[in-house]
Short mmCIF file of C-alpha atoms and ligand atoms in Angstrom, two decimals:
data_model
loop_
_atom_site.label_atom_id
_atom_site.label_comp_id
_atom_site.label_asym_id
_atom_site.label_seq_id
_atom_site.Cartn_x
_atom_site.Cartn_y
_atom_site.Cartn_z
CA MET U 66 16.59 -9.26 -8.53
CA SER U 67 19.82 -7.62 -7.24
CA ASN U 68 19.42 -4.66 -4.10
CA VAL U 69 19.36 -7.35 -0.84
CA VAL U 70 18.18 -5.26 2.28
CA ARG U 71 18.83 -6.74 6.10
CA VAL U 72 16.20 -5.58 8.84
CA ALA U 73 16.35 -6.20 12.26
CA VAL U 74 13.05 -6.49 14.15
CA THR U 75 13.34 -6.62 17.98
CA GLY U 76 10.25 -8.19 20.17
CA ALA U 77 9.31 -10.06 16.98
CA ALA U 78 7.06 -11.77 18.24
CA GLY U 79 4.93 -9.58 19.82
CA GLN U 80 1.91 -7.68 18.42
CA VAL U 81 3.68 -4.37 16.79
CA ALA U 82 5.59 -6.91 14.64
CA TYR U 83 2.67 -8.92 14.04
CA THR U 84 1.79 -6.80 11.23
CA LEU U 85 5.42 -4.51 10.63
CA LEU U 86 7.09 -7.99 9.73
CA PRO U 87 4.21 -9.27 6.97
CA ARG U 88 4.97 -5.24 5.41
CA LEU U 89 8.53 -5.16 5.39
CA ALA U 90 8.56 -8.27 3.89
CA SER U 91 5.77 -8.24 1.09
CA GLY U 92 7.66 -5.10 -0.78
CA GLU U 93 5.78 -2.71 0.38
CA VAL U 94 8.79 -0.74 1.69
CA PHE U 95 11.71 -1.85 -0.38
CA GLY U 96 10.06 -1.96 -3.58
CA PRO U 97 9.70 -5.21 -6.02
CA ASN U 98 13.11 -5.17 -7.13
CA THR U 99 14.93 -5.63 -3.22
CA LYS U 100 15.18 -9.19 -1.71
CA VAL U 101 14.54 -8.84 2.18
CA ILE U 102 16.23 -10.66 4.59
CA LEU U 103 15.13 -9.96 8.12
CA GLN U 104 16.46 -10.66 11.13
CA LEU U 105 14.76 -11.26 14.03
CA LEU U 106 15.12 -10.87 17.60
CA GLU U 107 13.52 -11.94 21.29
CA VAL U 108 14.04 -12.83 24.46
CA PRO U 109 15.63 -15.98 25.47
CA ARG U 110 13.57 -18.74 26.37
CA SER U 111 15.40 -19.37 29.63
CA VAL U 112 14.13 -15.10 30.10
CA PHE U 113 10.23 -15.68 28.47
CA PRO U 114 10.31 -20.09 26.59
CA LYS U 115 6.99 -18.11 24.98
CA ALA U 116 8.53 -15.78 22.98
CA MET U 117 11.17 -17.88 20.90
CA GLU U 118 7.83 -20.44 20.46
CA GLY U 119 5.75 -17.26 19.42
CA LEU U 120 8.67 -15.80 17.20
CA GLU U 121 8.92 -19.14 15.61
CA GLY U 122 5.31 -19.39 14.69
CA VAL U 123 5.94 -15.70 13.21
CA ALA U 124 8.39 -17.31 11.47
CA MET U 125 6.37 -20.25 9.67
CA GLU U 126 3.92 -18.05 8.42
CA LEU U 127 5.50 -15.84 7.05
CA GLU U 128 7.22 -18.09 4.78
CA ASP U 129 3.55 -19.29 4.85
CA CYS U 130 3.18 -16.05 2.26
CA ALA U 131 5.72 -17.27 0.04
CA PHE U 132 6.31 -13.70 -1.02
CA PRO U 133 8.72 -13.31 -4.27
CA THR U 134 10.58 -10.30 -2.25
CA LEU U 135 11.42 -12.61 1.12
CA GLN U 136 14.99 -13.51 0.95
CA GLU U 137 15.55 -15.26 4.52
CA ILE U 138 14.03 -15.48 8.05
CA ILE U 139 16.93 -15.46 11.45
CA VAL U 140 15.43 -16.12 14.14
CA THR U 141 18.11 -15.73 17.56
CA ASP U 142 17.39 -14.76 20.75
CA ASP U 143 21.38 -13.38 20.21
CA GLU U 144 22.25 -9.15 19.43
CA ASN U 145 25.06 -10.14 17.27
CA THR U 146 23.36 -12.22 14.99
CA ALA U 147 20.54 -10.29 14.50
CA PHE U 148 22.37 -7.09 14.02
CA ASN U 149 24.96 -8.76 11.37
CA GLY U 150 25.38 -7.01 8.58
CA VAL U 151 21.63 -4.92 9.26
CA ASN U 152 20.83 -1.79 6.59
CA TYR U 153 18.16 -0.82 9.18
CA ALA U 154 17.13 -2.10 12.86
CA LEU U 155 13.70 -1.59 14.80
CA LEU U 156 13.68 -1.96 17.95
CA VAL U 157 10.75 -2.61 19.13
CA GLY U 158 11.33 -4.71 21.80
CA ALA U 159 11.70 -3.27 25.14
CA ALA U 160 10.69 -4.12 28.81
CA PRO U 161 6.79 -3.04 29.96
CA ARG U 162 5.79 -1.80 32.99
CA GLY U 163 5.55 -4.25 36.06
CA PRO U 164 3.11 -4.21 38.60
CA GLY U 165 3.92 -1.74 41.20
CA MET U 166 7.23 -1.07 39.62
CA GLU U 167 7.95 2.61 39.62
CA ARG U 168 9.17 5.24 36.78
CA LYS U 169 12.69 5.25 37.20
CA ASP U 170 12.48 1.46 37.42
CA LEU U 171 11.07 1.33 34.11
CA LEU U 172 13.59 3.51 32.05
CA MET U 173 16.63 1.89 34.20
CA LYS U 174 15.54 -1.81 33.03
CA ASN U 175 15.51 -0.76 29.41
CA ALA U 176 18.76 1.42 29.95
CA GLN U 177 19.92 -2.40 30.30
CA ILE U 178 18.73 -3.66 27.07
CA PHE U 179 19.62 -0.53 25.27
CA GLN U 180 23.26 -0.32 26.73
CA LYS U 181 23.82 -3.81 24.82
CA GLN U 182 21.89 -3.45 21.54
CA GLY U 183 23.93 -0.45 20.56
CA SER U 184 26.88 -2.23 21.50
CA ALA U 185 25.66 -4.72 19.13
CA LEU U 186 24.52 -2.62 16.42
CA ALA U 187 27.96 -0.77 16.27
CA ALA U 188 29.78 -3.94 16.74
CA LYS U 189 27.74 -5.94 13.93
CA ALA U 190 24.88 -3.29 12.01
CA ALA U 191 26.85 -2.60 8.24
CA THR U 192 27.73 0.71 7.47
CA GLY U 193 24.65 3.16 6.78
CA VAL U 194 22.41 1.56 9.42
CA ARG U 195 19.25 3.20 9.77
CA ILE U 196 18.07 2.87 13.59
CA LEU U 197 14.24 3.15 15.05
CA VAL U 198 13.82 2.94 17.96
CA VAL U 199 9.78 1.97 18.42
CA GLY U 200 9.88 0.56 21.73
CA ASN U 201 9.02 2.78 25.25
CA PRO U 202 9.99 5.25 26.30
CA CYS U 203 11.99 5.30 23.15
CA ASN U 204 13.68 8.86 23.13
CA THR U 205 15.79 7.94 25.47
CA ASN U 206 15.89 4.03 25.04
CA CYS U 207 16.91 5.50 21.73
CA LEU U 208 20.07 8.06 23.30
CA ILE U 209 20.34 5.59 25.26
CA ALA U 210 21.32 2.76 22.25
CA TYR U 211 23.43 6.14 20.39
CA ARG U 212 25.65 6.45 23.46
CA ASN U 213 26.73 3.43 23.50
CA GLY U 214 26.84 3.13 19.94
CA LYS U 215 28.57 5.75 18.84
CA ASP U 216 30.63 4.25 16.53
CA ILE U 217 27.53 5.16 14.78
CA PRO U 218 26.73 8.32 12.94
CA GLN U 219 24.13 9.98 15.06
CA ASN U 220 21.64 11.05 11.64
CA GLN U 221 21.55 7.76 11.39
CA TRP U 222 19.94 7.17 14.62
CA GLY U 223 15.66 7.74 15.12
CA ALA U 224 13.15 7.45 17.55
CA MET U 225 9.31 6.49 16.79
CA THR U 226 6.83 9.97 16.80
CA ARG U 227 5.25 8.97 13.14
CA LEU U 228 2.60 7.38 15.08
CA ASP U 229 2.21 10.78 16.86
CA HIS U 230 2.48 12.71 13.90
CA ASN U 231 -0.02 10.73 11.82
CA ARG U 232 -2.69 11.06 14.73
CA ALA U 233 -2.45 15.06 15.07
CA VAL U 234 -2.58 14.23 11.23
CA GLY U 235 -6.56 12.44 11.60
CA ALA U 236 -7.65 14.18 14.27
CA LEU U 237 -7.70 17.73 12.28
CA ALA U 238 -8.79 16.48 9.25
CA LYS U 239 -11.54 15.19 10.76
CA LYS U 240 -11.79 18.20 12.36
CA ALA U 241 -11.79 20.10 9.24
CA GLY U 242 -13.92 17.73 6.80
CA VAL U 243 -10.36 17.83 4.77
CA ALA U 244 -8.67 14.15 3.55
CA ASN U 245 -5.90 13.44 5.23
CA GLU U 246 -3.80 14.03 2.86
CA GLU U 247 -4.95 17.63 2.80
CA VAL U 248 -3.56 18.05 6.15
CA THR U 249 0.47 19.33 5.68
CA ASN U 250 3.29 20.67 8.34
CA VAL U 251 2.33 18.68 11.86
CA THR U 252 4.70 18.50 14.21
CA ILE U 253 4.96 16.15 17.44
CA TRP U 254 7.72 18.20 19.50
CA GLY U 255 9.42 16.31 22.60
CA ASN U 256 8.79 12.99 24.08
CA HIS U 257 6.31 10.03 22.45
CA SER U 258 4.95 10.24 26.24
CA ASN U 259 1.73 12.21 26.75
CA THR U 260 3.83 15.19 27.39
CA GLN U 261 4.20 15.70 23.44
CA TYR U 262 3.23 18.28 21.69
CA PRO U 263 1.04 17.71 18.86
CA ASP U 264 1.79 21.80 17.35
CA PHE U 265 -0.98 23.01 15.84
CA THR U 266 0.11 26.78 15.42
CA ASN U 267 2.30 26.21 12.40
CA ALA U 268 0.38 22.99 10.52
CA LYS U 269 -1.79 23.34 7.33
CA ILE U 270 -4.61 22.63 6.43
CA LYS U 271 -5.08 23.05 2.28
CA GLY U 272 -2.08 25.01 2.20
CA LYS U 273 -3.90 27.75 4.39
CA PRO U 274 -3.11 28.12 8.31
CA ALA U 275 -4.42 25.24 10.47
CA THR U 276 -6.03 27.86 12.69
CA GLU U 277 -7.23 30.02 10.41
CA VAL U 278 -9.61 26.66 8.48
CA ILE U 279 -10.25 25.54 12.42
CA THR U 280 -11.06 28.94 14.29
CA ASP U 281 -12.18 27.14 17.02
CA ARG U 282 -8.47 27.97 19.30
CA THR U 283 -10.60 26.50 22.45
CA TRP U 284 -11.18 23.26 20.98
CA LEU U 285 -7.31 23.27 19.78
CA GLU U 286 -6.25 24.01 23.08
CA THR U 287 -8.09 22.38 25.54
CA VAL U 288 -9.89 19.33 22.86
CA TYR U 289 -6.94 18.12 20.13
CA VAL U 290 -3.73 18.51 22.21
CA PRO U 291 -4.69 15.94 25.23
CA GLN U 292 -6.56 13.94 22.60
CA CYS U 293 -3.37 13.41 20.80
CA GLN U 294 -1.36 13.30 24.59
CA GLU U 295 -3.56 10.85 25.18
CA ARG U 296 -4.38 9.21 22.72
CA GLY U 297 -2.90 5.64 23.13
CA LYS U 298 -4.06 5.39 26.96
CA ALA U 299 -7.51 5.82 25.23
CA ILE U 300 -6.56 3.32 22.78
CA ILE U 301 -5.57 0.60 25.30
CA ASN U 302 -9.71 1.67 26.94
CA LYS U 303 -11.80 0.34 24.18
CA ARG U 304 -8.93 -2.12 22.59
CA GLY U 305 -7.18 -4.03 26.31
CA LEU U 306 -4.18 -3.44 24.06
CA SER U 307 -1.67 -1.11 23.39
CA SER U 308 -1.34 0.25 19.35
CA ALA U 309 -0.64 -2.37 17.08
CA PHE U 310 -0.92 -1.62 13.61
CA SER U 311 -1.27 2.07 13.74
CA ALA U 312 2.31 1.80 15.66
CA ALA U 313 4.06 -0.96 12.60
CA ASN U 314 2.17 1.60 10.33
CA GLY U 315 4.02 4.66 11.45
CA ALA U 316 7.15 2.83 11.92
CA LEU U 317 6.90 2.25 8.14
CA ASP U 318 6.19 5.35 7.75
CA HIS U 319 8.96 6.21 9.67
CA VAL U 320 11.83 3.93 6.69
CA LYS U 321 9.79 5.59 3.49
CA SER U 322 10.13 8.51 4.51
CA LEU U 323 13.65 8.18 5.22
CA LEU U 324 13.76 6.75 1.18
CA LYS U 325 11.61 8.42 -0.77
CA PRO U 326 12.51 12.90 -0.06
CA THR U 327 9.83 14.49 1.73
CA PRO U 328 7.22 16.99 -0.61
CA ALA U 329 8.75 20.86 -1.08
CA GLY U 330 6.55 22.71 1.63
CA ASP U 331 6.20 19.75 3.90
CA TRP U 332 7.96 18.53 7.04
CA THR U 333 6.69 14.93 9.31
CA SER U 334 7.72 14.28 12.80
CA ALA U 335 10.86 12.07 14.39
CA ALA U 336 12.58 12.34 17.23
CA VAL U 337 16.77 12.55 16.20
CA ILE U 338 19.29 13.47 18.17
CA SER U 339 19.38 17.04 18.64
CA ASN U 340 22.28 19.74 17.91
CA GLY U 341 20.84 22.11 20.13
CA GLU U 342 18.38 23.31 17.72
CA TYR U 343 14.76 25.11 19.12
CA GLY U 344 17.26 25.67 22.42
CA VAL U 345 16.49 21.38 23.52
CA PRO U 346 20.44 21.03 24.82
CA LYS U 347 23.15 18.83 22.83
CA GLY U 348 21.86 15.21 22.51
CA LEU U 349 19.56 14.89 23.66
CA VAL U 350 16.89 12.67 20.90
CA PHE U 351 13.96 15.01 20.73
CA GLY U 352 11.03 14.82 18.43
CA TYR U 353 11.11 17.73 15.86
CA PRO U 354 9.91 18.59 12.13
CA VAL U 355 11.86 16.21 9.43
CA ARG U 356 13.02 16.50 6.16
CA SER U 357 13.85 13.84 4.09
CA ASP U 358 16.26 13.87 1.79
CA GLY U 359 15.73 10.32 0.01
CA GLN U 360 19.39 9.02 1.24
CA GLY U 361 17.96 8.36 4.60
CA ASN U 362 19.39 11.90 5.69
CA LEU U 363 16.83 13.69 8.41
CA SER U 364 17.28 17.52 8.40
CA ILE U 365 16.11 19.67 11.33
CA VAL U 366 13.81 22.44 9.63
CA PRO U 367 14.72 25.16 11.10
CA GLY U 368 13.40 28.30 11.68
CA LEU U 369 9.54 27.84 13.12
CA SER U 370 7.79 30.05 16.09
CA LEU U 371 5.57 28.17 18.92
CA ASP U 372 3.49 31.43 20.95
CA THR U 373 3.40 31.52 24.26
CA PHE U 374 0.88 28.30 24.74
CA GLY U 375 3.30 26.37 22.38
CA LYS U 376 6.58 27.31 24.17
CA SER U 377 4.64 26.39 27.51
CA LYS U 378 4.10 22.61 26.14
CA PHE U 379 7.35 22.76 24.39
CA ASP U 380 8.94 23.29 27.93
CA ALA U 381 7.37 20.24 29.66
CA THR U 382 7.91 18.47 27.31
CA LEU U 383 11.44 19.05 27.39
CA LYS U 384 11.78 19.15 31.11
CA GLU U 385 10.26 15.94 30.46
CA LEU U 386 13.41 14.41 28.88
CA LEU U 387 15.63 16.17 30.76
CA GLU U 388 14.60 13.90 34.10
CA GLU U 389 14.43 10.73 31.69
CA GLN U 390 17.64 11.41 30.95
CA ASP U 391 18.64 12.51 34.64
CA ALA U 392 17.08 8.78 35.63
CA VAL U 393 20.13 7.13 33.40
CA LYS U 394 22.90 8.69 33.89
CA ASP U 395 24.80 6.28 35.21
CA LEU U 396 24.28 4.61 31.94
CA LEU U 397 25.87 7.31 29.26
CA PRO U 398 29.47 7.29 28.66
CA SER U 399 31.02 10.39 27.91
P1 NAX Q 674 4.48 -6.63 23.29
O1 NAX Q 674 4.16 -6.69 24.48
O2 NAX Q 674 3.45 -7.65 22.13
O3 NAX Q 674 5.82 -7.18 22.02
C1 NAX Q 674 7.19 -6.48 23.39
C2 NAX Q 674 7.59 -8.31 22.65
O4 NAX Q 674 9.20 -7.45 22.68
C3 NAX Q 674 7.84 -9.23 23.58
O5 NAX Q 674 7.61 -10.28 22.45
C4 NAX Q 674 9.61 -9.60 24.31
O6 NAX Q 674 9.00 -10.52 24.61
C5 NAX Q 674 10.30 -8.62 23.06
N1 NAX Q 674 10.80 -8.24 24.18
C6 NAX Q 674 11.58 -7.91 25.69
N2 NAX Q 674 12.66 -7.60 25.37
C7 NAX Q 674 13.37 -7.63 24.32
C8 NAX Q 674 14.81 -7.58 23.98
N3 NAX Q 674 15.36 -7.39 24.80
N4 NAX Q 674 14.87 -8.08 22.87
C9 NAX Q 674 14.24 -8.13 22.32
N5 NAX Q 674 13.02 -8.77 22.25
C10 NAX Q 674 12.12 -8.37 23.76
O7 NAX Q 674 4.39 -4.87 22.74
P2 NAX Q 674 4.26 -4.50 21.51
O8 NAX Q 674 2.56 -4.42 21.26
O9 NAX Q 674 4.16 -5.28 20.63
O10 NAX Q 674 4.83 -3.14 21.79
C11 NAX Q 674 6.07 -2.68 21.50
C12 NAX Q 674 6.85 -1.49 22.52
O11 NAX Q 674 5.92 -0.45 21.38
C13 NAX Q 674 6.61 -1.55 23.14
O12 NAX Q 674 8.22 -1.21 24.21
C14 NAX Q 674 5.41 -0.09 23.37
O13 NAX Q 674 5.58 0.98 24.38
C15 NAX Q 674 6.15 0.20 22.22
N6 NAX Q 674 5.52 0.78 21.67
C16 NAX Q 674 5.62 2.23 20.88
C17 NAX Q 674 4.99 3.68 20.28
C18 NAX Q 674 5.18 4.42 19.58
O14 NAX Q 674 4.46 5.30 19.09
N7 NAX Q 674 6.83 5.30 19.99
C19 NAX Q 674 3.80 3.06 20.28
C20 NAX Q 674 3.04 1.29 19.56
C21 NAX Q 674 3.74 1.38 21.14
O15 NAX Q 674 3.13 1.12 22.15
#
């Protein structure tokens, strides 16, 4: 065993991290010949005593798994320690919406967290670090972290739309009565929020346009799209808690995609920093169809077209992201 990979996970005492961490440690993502060092960040005891307490319990459970691939667990409330030398940073922790909190307050509260984490990543992470922001509002949190951590090249940052992508694939497969793997070329455009556009018009089922397999356009527009957009809320309504293992699974799928080339002819979804593709203003963190070269680099799939319905959804999610950007503009260094 010669390879060692350092992985930071923030919000490490939370429910997403609880299913993310054992899978990261187990060899599932980095393989049986790579040792994993987990660098786990939580809020200080002075802010919320139960968080570090909980994280220590999680670390004990990780020890008790005796994974051959887990080399070390670092538990900390300090960003600089958590991000020191890391090859991957999964930013899961975020401030939740408190009672009576306006959207703008939530954006600002998180902006402060991600401002600090962006700077710490730029100062401490390994040169080729790959960063995935999961904590919500993840697109704008990623924007803040990137703008405050600009020493890290822009193609090394991303925010998670992979859970939305997997939800969108699963719903088409269920409707068409096919296996999940027979659904390809799905895209989540825009924000990880209920304005996202799960694009069925470019999707394929068994290699054919999804709209030729599922011919009920009314269902696609009025049931499928809102169902994908509101899936997170539907799960909270049923479970009383937000998506956890499916979210962890999405984050792991994102990292696995970085490590493996995307199959020919297909793509996946991730929110990445725009260079103006599809008319999105440069610098915005926008959900796109992406392909991976298997070396940690995602590139945006060019040349897809959207019909009138798709364009209106695309414009709505773009508008929301521009509003989010505007709400935090004072914390965005040029
Ligand atoms: P939890 O509330 O269970 O855990 C969050 C943890 O983050 C807490 O333990 C908290 O103490 C910690 N935390 C807060 N601020 C921190 C900071 N500055 N540094 C380090 N840790 C910090 O939430 P959980 O269900 O685990 O969800 C985590 C985040 O993922 C939330 O923001 C949630 O909204 C977001 N999600 C994003 C998804 C996506 O697709 N992008 C889907 C799932 C999930 O809802």
